Amino acid sequence: MFNYKEAFSRNIGWVTQDEQERLRNCRVAIGGLGGVGGDHAIVCARMGIGNFHISDLDDYDLANFNRQAGASMNTIGKPKAEVMENTLRSINPDAEVKNFSEGINEDNLEAFLDGVDIYIDSLDIFALDIRRKVFQRCYEKGIPCITAAPMGMGTAMLVFMPGQMSFEEYFCMQDPKPGDTDEQKQKMFEDNIMRFVIGVSPSVQQRHYLVERSSVNFLKKKVPSTCMGISLAAGVLCTNVLKLLLKRGDVIFAPHGLHFDAYRNKLVKTWRPGGNSNPLQKLMFWRLKNLLKE
């Protein structure tokens, strides 16, 4: 027989009984359940968070085995959203889980964000269009947003708070102009992916130990990953989810960021006034672009 208080009793000490009950009644929205998203969801469930809006439209395959919590021979070909919904319910049978298995889109965005206390961004790195729409709507609705990306064998975190610097102000994404050719649009898309990467991790520490540069191909939507980066991202992100939900502890938010790299034994706290319009970011953009051309 499931008993909530007993199941999450070992959280007490780091949180109070009253705080645990508050977590039980919180609602988080998680966009994407693949690499970081699956780990984020599981850690949130083990924190005792009781209400979830989850979304993913992909199925598991062999290429997910190196990093994704739900990937195994038992789940190949199964929808990630379905597997993770079952996982969350198996951790907390009392949890309310709303599954947006068709993915987040303009038609269901309002329902996806309805009543949520925080949005956890774990969409695919290449899903820029819908990511921008989700962050913008969260900003309009006053919902805190957090992303912690696995960067090599480390993680870089950004938080966007209501009334503070927005996603659009920070990342400075470029939009196609009328009359742009397909080639120009593709180049802009690749450049925006680089803007996202350097925006999340301005120090780009992982570049120092990238041994196969051909493994990064934005045109083919291909980037390398490690399970260590995923696990570190979940730890950093979910710690800050807890702080935001319980309203205690300092939270670093944009234009400030944090990047811890376990491979380099290095923690960097970043500050980029103006986001990607900052001269340091413009320099890093061209350095990364040239690095990937070599």
XYZ file of C-alpha atoms in Angstrom:
294
model
C 0.000 0.000 0.000
C 1.457 3.357 -1.052
C 1.889 6.003 1.628
C 3.117 9.430 0.486
C 4.601 10.517 3.806
C 6.559 7.301 4.210
C 7.691 7.233 0.570
C 9.278 10.673 0.822
C 10.155 10.694 4.510
C 13.889 10.727 3.801
C 13.513 14.173 2.238
C 12.652 15.534 5.684
C 15.602 17.312 7.197
C 16.496 19.026 3.946
C 12.886 20.166 3.752
C 10.340 20.527 6.530
C 7.107 18.550 6.801
C 5.201 21.655 5.692
C 7.527 22.185 2.721
C 7.124 18.582 1.663
C 3.379 19.072 1.644
C 3.835 22.183 -0.469
C 5.885 20.181 -2.979
C 3.131 17.598 -3.027
C 0.714 20.265 -4.220
C 3.035 21.939 -6.741
C 2.606 21.526 -10.487
C 5.550 21.432 -12.883
C 5.508 21.417 -16.679
C 8.319 19.516 -18.392
C 8.819 20.017 -22.111
C 10.733 17.076 -23.562
C 11.359 13.734 -21.859
C 14.435 12.471 -23.677
C 17.925 13.100 -22.307
C 17.639 15.653 -19.531
C 13.844 15.632 -19.481
C 13.520 12.044 -18.318
C 15.980 12.597 -15.486
C 14.360 15.902 -14.530
C 10.948 14.235 -14.314
C 12.198 11.338 -12.191
C 14.102 13.568 -9.763
C 11.069 15.849 -9.399
C 8.905 12.803 -8.671
C 11.360 11.586 -6.029
C 11.299 15.072 -4.488
C 7.612 14.373 -3.921
C 6.229 16.881 -6.422
C 2.685 15.706 -7.006
C 1.454 17.243 -10.259
C 2.995 17.041 -13.721
C 2.354 18.273 -17.221
C 4.690 16.290 -19.478
C 5.269 16.267 -23.216
C 7.266 14.403 -25.836
C 6.361 13.083 -29.273
C 9.291 10.723 -29.914
C 9.803 6.989 -29.384
C 12.858 5.362 -27.802
C 15.560 3.924 -30.055
C 19.078 2.540 -29.672
C 20.720 5.953 -30.057
C 19.118 6.947 -26.732
C 20.825 4.202 -24.691
C 23.902 6.216 -23.700
C 21.987 8.829 -21.709
C 18.183 8.583 -21.472
C 16.626 7.314 -18.246
C 13.785 5.437 -19.939
C 15.807 3.858 -22.766
C 16.281 0.078 -22.622
C 15.610 -3.037 -24.667
C 12.196 -3.122 -22.989
C 11.214 0.314 -24.275
C 12.572 0.420 -27.840
C 9.842 1.728 -30.121
C 7.657 2.857 -27.216
C 6.615 6.507 -26.809
C 8.831 8.372 -24.372
C 5.848 10.232 -22.919
C 4.018 6.979 -22.186
C 7.049 5.320 -20.588
C 7.815 8.346 -18.417
C 4.177 8.750 -17.399
C 4.195 5.150 -16.176
C 7.523 5.743 -14.399
C 6.192 8.802 -12.572
C 3.049 6.942 -11.529
C 5.116 4.003 -10.306
C 7.162 6.359 -8.078
C 4.083 8.206 -6.829
C 0.757 6.511 -7.568
C -1.024 9.538 -6.125
C 0.543 11.906 -8.665
C -1.577 13.708 -11.215
C 0.109 13.384 -14.606
C -1.271 15.109 -17.691
C 0.426 13.708 -20.755
C 0.668 15.922 -23.852
C 1.895 13.045 -25.974
C 1.438 14.913 -29.265
C 4.151 17.376 -28.239
C 3.796 21.037 -27.366
C 2.253 23.162 -30.091
C 0.371 26.420 -30.447
C -2.960 24.620 -30.050
C -2.187 23.061 -26.653
C 0.327 25.539 -25.215
C -2.250 27.229 -22.966
C -3.404 23.902 -21.552
C 0.199 22.761 -21.093
C 1.001 25.824 -18.985
C -2.331 26.056 -17.186
C -1.864 26.246 -13.429
C 1.840 25.331 -13.443
C 4.259 26.767 -10.885
C 7.408 26.373 -12.984
C 8.383 25.352 -16.515
C 11.321 22.972 -16.948
C 12.807 23.244 -20.419
C 14.230 20.008 -21.780
C 13.150 20.242 -25.389
C 15.486 18.991 -28.078
C 18.271 21.492 -28.733
C 17.017 21.927 -32.300
C 13.376 22.689 -31.321
C 13.997 26.433 -31.331
C 10.649 27.642 -32.687
C 8.431 26.010 -30.080
C 11.000 26.684 -27.330
C 10.803 30.407 -28.065
C 6.993 30.307 -27.991
C 6.918 28.439 -24.674
C 9.376 30.800 -22.991
C 7.534 33.856 -24.301
C 4.173 32.605 -23.032
C 5.683 31.743 -19.655
C 7.088 35.258 -19.435
C 3.665 36.718 -20.209
C 2.005 34.479 -17.609
C 4.624 35.120 -14.919
C 5.888 31.530 -14.814
C 9.568 30.972 -13.881
C 11.501 28.970 -16.497
C 14.636 26.930 -15.985
C 16.943 25.053 -18.330
C 20.061 23.051 -17.524
C 21.761 21.663 -20.589
C 24.232 18.764 -20.581
C 27.426 20.227 -21.984
C 30.003 17.492 -22.477
C 30.662 16.108 -18.993
C 29.131 19.060 -17.233
C 26.042 21.204 -17.177
C 25.151 24.844 -17.741
C 22.059 26.369 -16.156
C 19.950 29.423 -16.894
C 16.844 30.662 -15.087
C 14.381 33.199 -16.477
C 12.289 34.947 -13.848
C 9.081 36.943 -14.328
C 9.788 40.645 -14.706
C 13.505 40.086 -15.297
C 15.455 39.556 -18.516
C 13.442 37.454 -20.963
C 14.542 34.548 -23.165
C 14.270 36.705 -26.289
C 16.231 39.582 -24.764
C 18.983 37.230 -23.656
C 19.422 34.935 -26.672
C 18.898 37.541 -29.431
C 17.682 34.966 -31.940
C 17.449 36.079 -35.567
C 14.335 35.621 -37.709
C 14.193 35.079 -41.479
C 13.387 38.084 -43.633
C 10.858 38.120 -46.483
C 12.562 36.864 -49.604
C 15.275 34.872 -47.823
C 16.328 31.763 -49.722
C 16.201 28.276 -48.213
C 19.982 28.382 -47.931
C 19.839 31.661 -46.017
C 17.158 30.281 -43.712
C 19.225 27.162 -43.036
C 22.284 29.254 -42.221
C 20.214 31.383 -39.851
C 18.894 28.243 -38.151
C 22.439 26.929 -37.624
C 23.549 30.309 -36.295
C 20.594 30.365 -33.885
C 21.570 26.932 -32.579
C 25.033 28.330 -31.849
C 23.449 31.347 -30.169
C 21.487 28.963 -27.967
C 24.584 26.913 -27.088
C 26.764 29.893 -26.191
C 23.853 31.572 -24.447
C 23.275 28.614 -22.151
C 27.017 28.081 -21.629
C 28.860 31.358 -22.266
C 32.146 29.844 -21.068
C 31.730 26.862 -23.482
C 34.062 24.832 -21.264
C 33.253 21.615 -23.119
C 35.085 22.859 -26.215
C 38.418 22.120 -24.530
C 37.981 18.339 -24.692
C 35.888 17.788 -27.822
C 38.075 15.154 -29.499
C 35.921 14.479 -32.582
C 34.752 17.780 -34.016
C 32.915 16.005 -36.816
C 30.496 14.700 -34.150
C 28.950 18.184 -34.043
C 26.848 18.828 -37.134
C 24.032 21.317 -36.709
C 22.924 20.853 -40.321
C 22.278 17.146 -39.657
C 20.959 17.927 -36.149
C 23.695 15.869 -34.557
C 25.542 16.593 -31.299
C 27.398 14.246 -28.895
C 26.235 13.653 -25.325
C 27.140 11.815 -22.119
C 25.068 10.367 -19.294
C 27.302 12.244 -16.820
C 26.203 15.553 -18.300
C 22.562 14.442 -18.063
C 22.857 13.424 -14.406
C 24.671 16.606 -13.437
C 22.044 18.684 -15.246
C 19.231 16.985 -13.334
C 20.944 17.587 -10.000
C 21.603 21.260 -10.668
C 18.229 21.996 -12.244
C 16.072 20.158 -9.721
C 17.900 21.764 -6.793
C 16.902 25.123 -8.213
C 13.369 23.911 -8.926
C 13.114 23.101 -5.211
C 14.424 26.551 -4.257
C 12.004 28.300 -6.593
C 8.996 26.271 -5.463
C 9.783 26.673 -1.766
C 10.958 30.268 -2.181
C 14.157 29.811 -0.213
C 17.810 29.846 -1.196
C 19.536 32.093 -3.707
C 18.690 31.535 -7.362
C 20.965 32.773 -10.147
C 18.926 34.134 -13.037
C 19.638 35.644 -16.461
C 21.802 37.425 -17.431
C 23.684 35.447 -14.770
C 24.333 31.747 -15.327
C 26.246 28.811 -13.918
C 28.409 26.193 -15.657
C 29.995 23.279 -13.812
C 32.279 20.941 -15.753
C 33.261 17.748 -13.951
C 35.875 16.835 -16.564
C 37.728 20.108 -16.015
C 37.003 20.276 -12.260
C 35.799 23.800 -12.835
C 32.805 25.931 -11.845
C 32.187 29.158 -13.735
C 29.575 31.737 -12.808
C 28.805 33.826 -15.849
C 27.353 37.304 -16.264
C 26.447 38.544 -19.710
C 24.593 41.880 -19.614
C 22.745 42.118 -22.907
C 22.920 38.360 -23.390
C 24.204 37.402 -26.807
C 24.534 41.059 -27.788
C 27.364 41.305 -25.255
C 30.771 41.725 -26.987
C 32.112 38.639 -25.181
C 29.262 36.587 -26.582
C 29.776 37.894 -30.086
C 33.422 36.894 -29.829
C 32.519 33.419 -28.530
C 29.995 33.013 -31.356
C 32.695 33.485 -33.984
C 35.216 31.358 -32.076
C 32.755 28.476 -31.886
C 31.784 28.892 -35.526
C 35.409 28.771 -36.632
C 36.159 25.850 -34.321
C 33.428 23.750 -35.909
C 34.667 24.607 -39.407
C 38.153 23.249 -38.704
